[in-house]
């Protein structure tokens, strides 16, 4: 992307680098590192011996993914709602820049920041654990990254559909529902699992084949659907301005 196609991306990055937006993201790696280190310390000293190193690694990665998913979803709802309602953005539509970049620029900017924090989070997990686990690490990392993408995509959709605070509350409820629906205690009709974001199911079935791959593809489909709906709503709204 060059020139006019990168205008909204560059402006969104400048806004995201301000403390009120980037601050909550930067808290994720150190908080997670402390949790992982505490769990490893307690396990080493016999206080919690129920998890081996592989299980602790998987749990630590998913802890980081869920924490980052929550932060990314809430901040995305607030950011997209705020930027698309701002006078700066309305004025930018009159500039000789691509209107479609008004949607994709902010989206890619938020996703880029969330992805960098995800990488830092995984690095914090690796640094906090005493030794690497012997299991498909790349598979777990890929599966735990998909909820972050889903969070940003859902935040973009809700940022157009409603106000930031309302969108954040709805996203939190949706994430909690998707998390709890993946556990054995949840007895729901099978068709309903295709509607609810399979965040919990991806956690519990991630290492099983092909169940883990199926749940990852379903969540990717959820992300694509809400992203397309968000782009359609953005196109309708921008034509009225």
Short mmCIF file of C-alpha atoms in Angstrom, two decimals:
data_model
loop_
_atom_site.label_atom_id
_atom_site.label_comp_id
_atom_site.label_asym_id
_atom_site.label_seq_id
_atom_site.Cartn_x
_atom_site.Cartn_y
_atom_site.Cartn_z
CA UNK A 1 0.00 0.00 0.00
CA UNK A 2 1.27 3.45 -0.86
CA UNK A 3 0.18 7.06 -0.76
CA UNK A 4 -3.53 7.51 -0.49
CA UNK A 5 -4.15 3.83 0.31
CA UNK A 6 -2.04 4.05 3.47
CA UNK A 7 -3.34 7.37 4.78
CA UNK A 8 -5.87 5.99 7.25
CA UNK A 9 -3.49 3.20 8.30
CA UNK A 10 -0.73 5.68 9.17
CA UNK A 11 -3.10 8.03 10.98
CA UNK A 12 -4.62 5.12 12.93
CA UNK A 13 -1.18 3.93 14.00
CA UNK A 14 -0.36 7.43 15.27
CA UNK A 15 -3.53 7.41 17.35
CA UNK A 16 -2.96 3.87 18.65
CA UNK A 17 0.54 4.73 19.85
CA UNK A 18 -0.89 7.16 22.38
CA UNK A 19 -0.77 5.93 25.98
CA UNK A 20 -4.52 5.56 26.50
CA UNK A 21 -4.71 3.07 23.62
CA UNK A 22 -1.42 1.20 23.85
CA UNK A 23 -1.21 1.15 27.65
CA UNK A 24 -3.67 -1.70 28.34
CA UNK A 25 -2.00 -3.84 25.65
CA UNK A 26 1.44 -3.38 27.20
CA UNK A 27 0.18 -4.66 30.54
CA UNK A 28 -0.63 -8.09 29.08
CA UNK A 29 2.93 -9.56 28.72
CA UNK A 30 4.20 -8.62 32.23
CA UNK A 31 0.96 -9.74 33.93
CA UNK A 32 1.07 -13.05 32.09
CA UNK A 33 4.79 -13.51 32.76
CA UNK A 34 4.14 -13.06 36.48
CA UNK A 35 1.27 -15.60 36.42
CA UNK A 36 3.33 -18.17 34.51
CA UNK A 37 6.38 -17.66 36.74
CA UNK A 38 4.23 -18.02 39.87
CA UNK A 39 2.66 -21.23 38.54
CA UNK A 40 6.07 -22.65 37.59
CA UNK A 41 7.53 -21.71 41.00
CA UNK A 42 4.66 -23.29 42.92
CA UNK A 43 4.84 -26.43 40.78
CA UNK A 44 8.62 -26.73 41.28
CA UNK A 45 8.19 -26.50 45.04
CA UNK A 46 5.43 -29.08 45.11
CA UNK A 47 2.58 -26.71 45.88
CA UNK A 48 0.80 -27.41 42.57
CA UNK A 49 1.97 -30.63 40.98
CA UNK A 50 -1.01 -31.55 38.83
CA UNK A 51 0.33 -30.05 35.59
CA UNK A 52 3.46 -31.13 33.72
CA UNK A 53 5.56 -28.68 31.71
CA UNK A 54 3.65 -29.31 28.47
CA UNK A 55 0.29 -28.72 30.13
CA UNK A 56 1.55 -25.57 31.86
CA UNK A 57 2.88 -24.23 28.55
CA UNK A 58 -0.43 -24.80 26.78
CA UNK A 59 -2.32 -23.26 29.70
CA UNK A 60 0.02 -20.26 29.79
CA UNK A 61 -0.35 -19.59 26.05
CA UNK A 62 -4.13 -19.80 26.29
CA UNK A 63 -4.13 -17.56 29.38
CA UNK A 64 -2.26 -14.97 27.36
CA UNK A 65 -4.51 -15.42 24.34
CA UNK A 66 -7.71 -14.97 26.37
CA UNK A 67 -6.35 -11.97 28.24
CA UNK A 68 -5.21 -10.33 25.00
CA UNK A 69 -8.48 -11.27 23.25
CA UNK A 70 -10.46 -9.52 25.98
CA UNK A 71 -8.29 -6.39 25.88
CA UNK A 72 -8.16 -6.31 22.06
CA UNK A 73 -11.92 -6.74 21.74
CA UNK A 74 -12.81 -4.02 24.24
CA UNK A 75 -10.22 -1.55 22.96
CA UNK A 76 -11.22 -2.28 19.34
CA UNK A 77 -14.86 -1.47 20.05
CA UNK A 78 -13.84 1.79 21.71
CA UNK A 79 -11.27 2.70 19.05
CA UNK A 80 -13.33 1.97 15.94
CA UNK A 81 -16.43 3.65 17.35
CA UNK A 82 -14.43 6.72 18.33
CA UNK A 83 -12.41 7.10 15.14
CA UNK A 84 -15.28 6.58 12.70
CA UNK A 85 -17.44 9.12 14.56
CA UNK A 86 -14.65 11.69 14.83
CA UNK A 87 -14.65 14.97 12.91
CA UNK A 88 -11.13 14.14 11.66
CA UNK A 89 -12.39 11.00 9.96
CA UNK A 90 -15.43 12.69 8.45
CA UNK A 91 -13.18 15.39 7.02
CA UNK A 92 -10.75 12.79 5.68
CA UNK A 93 -13.48 11.36 3.44
CA UNK A 94 -13.32 14.59 1.44
CA UNK A 95 -9.60 14.11 0.77
CA UNK A 96 -8.32 12.39 -2.39
CA UNK A 97 -7.83 9.10 -0.58
CA UNK A 98 -9.42 5.71 -1.07
CA UNK A 99 -12.65 5.42 0.92
CA UNK A 100 -12.17 1.70 1.39
CA UNK A 101 -8.90 2.49 3.21
CA UNK A 102 -11.05 4.25 5.80
CA UNK A 103 -12.15 0.79 6.91
CA UNK A 104 -9.13 -1.38 6.14
CA UNK A 105 -6.55 1.13 7.35
CA UNK A 106 -7.81 1.35 10.95
CA UNK A 107 -8.55 -2.39 10.98
CA UNK A 108 -5.05 -3.36 9.86
CA UNK A 109 -3.54 -0.84 12.28
CA UNK A 110 -5.37 -2.33 15.28
CA UNK A 111 -4.63 -5.88 14.11
CA UNK A 112 -0.94 -5.02 13.69
CA UNK A 113 -0.68 -3.64 17.22
CA UNK A 114 -2.56 -6.64 18.67
CA UNK A 115 -0.31 -9.02 16.70
CA UNK A 116 2.86 -7.39 18.01
CA UNK A 117 1.56 -7.64 21.57
CA UNK A 118 0.67 -11.29 20.90
CA UNK A 119 4.26 -11.97 19.85
CA UNK A 120 5.54 -10.21 22.98
CA UNK A 121 3.09 -12.25 25.06
CA UNK A 122 4.32 -15.55 23.63
CA UNK A 123 7.86 -14.36 24.28
CA UNK A 124 6.92 -13.62 27.88
CA UNK A 125 5.56 -17.15 28.24
CA UNK A 126 8.75 -18.67 26.78
CA UNK A 127 10.93 -16.56 29.07
CA UNK A 128 8.90 -17.38 32.19
CA UNK A 129 8.83 -21.16 31.72
CA UNK A 130 11.89 -23.13 32.88
CA UNK A 131 12.10 -25.33 29.75
CA UNK A 132 10.29 -25.79 26.45
CA UNK A 133 7.52 -28.36 26.17
CA UNK A 134 7.52 -31.30 23.76
CA UNK A 135 4.29 -30.79 21.87
CA UNK A 136 3.11 -29.02 18.68
CA UNK A 137 3.97 -25.51 19.85
CA UNK A 138 3.39 -23.83 16.48
CA UNK A 139 -0.08 -25.39 16.29
CA UNK A 140 -1.02 -24.03 19.72
CA UNK A 141 0.35 -20.59 18.86
CA UNK A 142 -1.64 -20.51 15.60
CA UNK A 143 -4.83 -21.65 17.35
CA UNK A 144 -4.42 -19.12 20.15
CA UNK A 145 -3.79 -16.30 17.66
CA UNK A 146 -7.12 -16.80 15.86
CA UNK A 147 -9.21 -15.50 18.83
CA UNK A 148 -7.18 -12.27 18.75
CA UNK A 149 -8.04 -11.81 15.06
CA UNK A 150 -11.67 -12.59 15.84
CA UNK A 151 -11.66 -9.98 18.63
CA UNK A 152 -10.37 -7.21 16.36
CA UNK A 153 -12.79 -8.17 13.56
CA UNK A 154 -15.73 -8.23 15.96
CA UNK A 155 -14.61 -4.91 17.44
CA UNK A 156 -14.60 -3.36 13.95
CA UNK A 157 -18.14 -4.60 13.34
CA UNK A 158 -19.47 -3.46 16.71
CA UNK A 159 -17.64 -0.15 16.38
CA UNK A 160 -19.83 0.64 13.38
CA UNK A 161 -23.00 -0.94 14.72
CA UNK A 162 -23.11 0.73 18.14
CA UNK A 163 -21.33 3.00 20.62
CA UNK A 164 -17.99 1.98 22.08
CA UNK A 165 -19.22 1.25 25.62
CA UNK A 166 -22.22 -0.77 24.47
CA UNK A 167 -20.06 -2.64 21.96
CA UNK A 168 -17.49 -3.46 24.65
CA UNK A 169 -20.17 -4.86 26.94
CA UNK A 170 -21.66 -6.95 24.14
CA UNK A 171 -18.23 -8.22 23.12
CA UNK A 172 -17.37 -9.22 26.70
CA UNK A 173 -20.66 -11.13 27.01
CA UNK A 174 -20.06 -12.83 23.64
CA UNK A 175 -16.52 -13.84 24.60
CA UNK A 176 -17.70 -15.21 27.95
CA UNK A 177 -20.46 -17.18 26.22
CA UNK A 178 -18.04 -18.60 23.68
CA UNK A 179 -15.59 -19.49 26.45
CA UNK A 180 -18.10 -21.25 28.72
CA UNK A 181 -19.80 -23.08 25.84
CA UNK A 182 -16.62 -25.02 25.20
CA UNK A 183 -16.59 -26.86 28.51
CA UNK A 184 -18.24 -30.25 29.19
CA UNK A 185 -20.72 -28.76 31.68
CA UNK A 186 -22.32 -26.80 28.83
CA UNK A 187 -25.01 -28.93 27.18
CA UNK A 188 -26.17 -27.10 24.07
CA UNK A 189 -27.73 -28.23 20.77
CA UNK A 190 -25.02 -29.05 18.27
CA UNK A 191 -26.23 -26.45 15.74
CA UNK A 192 -25.83 -23.72 18.36
CA UNK A 193 -22.08 -24.35 18.49
CA UNK A 194 -21.87 -23.09 14.90
CA UNK A 195 -23.45 -19.78 15.99
CA UNK A 196 -21.51 -19.22 19.19
CA UNK A 197 -17.81 -18.29 18.67
CA UNK A 198 -15.97 -21.54 19.58
CA UNK A 199 -13.32 -19.92 21.78
CA UNK A 200 -13.76 -22.46 24.60
CA UNK A 201 -14.02 -25.40 22.24
CA UNK A 202 -10.81 -24.33 20.53
CA UNK A 203 -9.09 -24.38 23.92
CA UNK A 204 -10.38 -27.80 24.96
CA UNK A 205 -10.07 -29.51 21.55
CA UNK A 206 -7.02 -27.71 20.20
CA UNK A 207 -4.61 -30.65 20.41
CA UNK A 208 -7.11 -33.16 19.02
CA UNK A 209 -7.26 -33.85 15.30
CA UNK A 210 -9.36 -33.00 13.37
CA UNK A 211 -11.56 -31.38 16.07
CA UNK A 212 -9.06 -28.62 16.83
CA UNK A 213 -8.62 -27.74 13.15
CA UNK A 214 -12.40 -27.65 12.65
CA UNK A 215 -12.92 -25.27 15.57
CA UNK A 216 -10.14 -23.02 14.32
CA UNK A 217 -11.73 -22.88 10.86
CA UNK A 218 -15.14 -22.13 12.39
CA UNK A 219 -13.69 -19.20 14.37
CA UNK A 220 -11.91 -17.94 11.25
CA UNK A 221 -15.27 -18.09 9.46
CA UNK A 222 -16.86 -16.09 12.32
CA UNK A 223 -14.11 -13.49 11.92
CA UNK A 224 -14.61 -13.27 8.16
CA UNK A 225 -18.40 -12.92 8.47
CA UNK A 226 -18.33 -10.08 11.01
CA UNK A 227 -15.54 -8.37 9.06
CA UNK A 228 -17.52 -8.50 5.81
CA UNK A 229 -20.64 -7.23 7.60
CA UNK A 230 -18.60 -4.41 9.10
CA UNK A 231 -17.22 -3.48 5.69
CA UNK A 232 -20.74 -3.43 4.21
CA UNK A 233 -22.06 -1.22 7.02
CA UNK A 234 -19.05 1.07 6.64
CA UNK A 235 -19.71 1.40 2.91
CA UNK A 236 -23.36 2.27 3.51
CA UNK A 237 -22.47 4.80 6.20
CA UNK A 238 -19.69 6.48 4.21
CA UNK A 239 -21.99 7.07 1.22
CA UNK A 240 -24.32 9.07 3.44
CA UNK A 241 -21.57 11.47 4.48
#
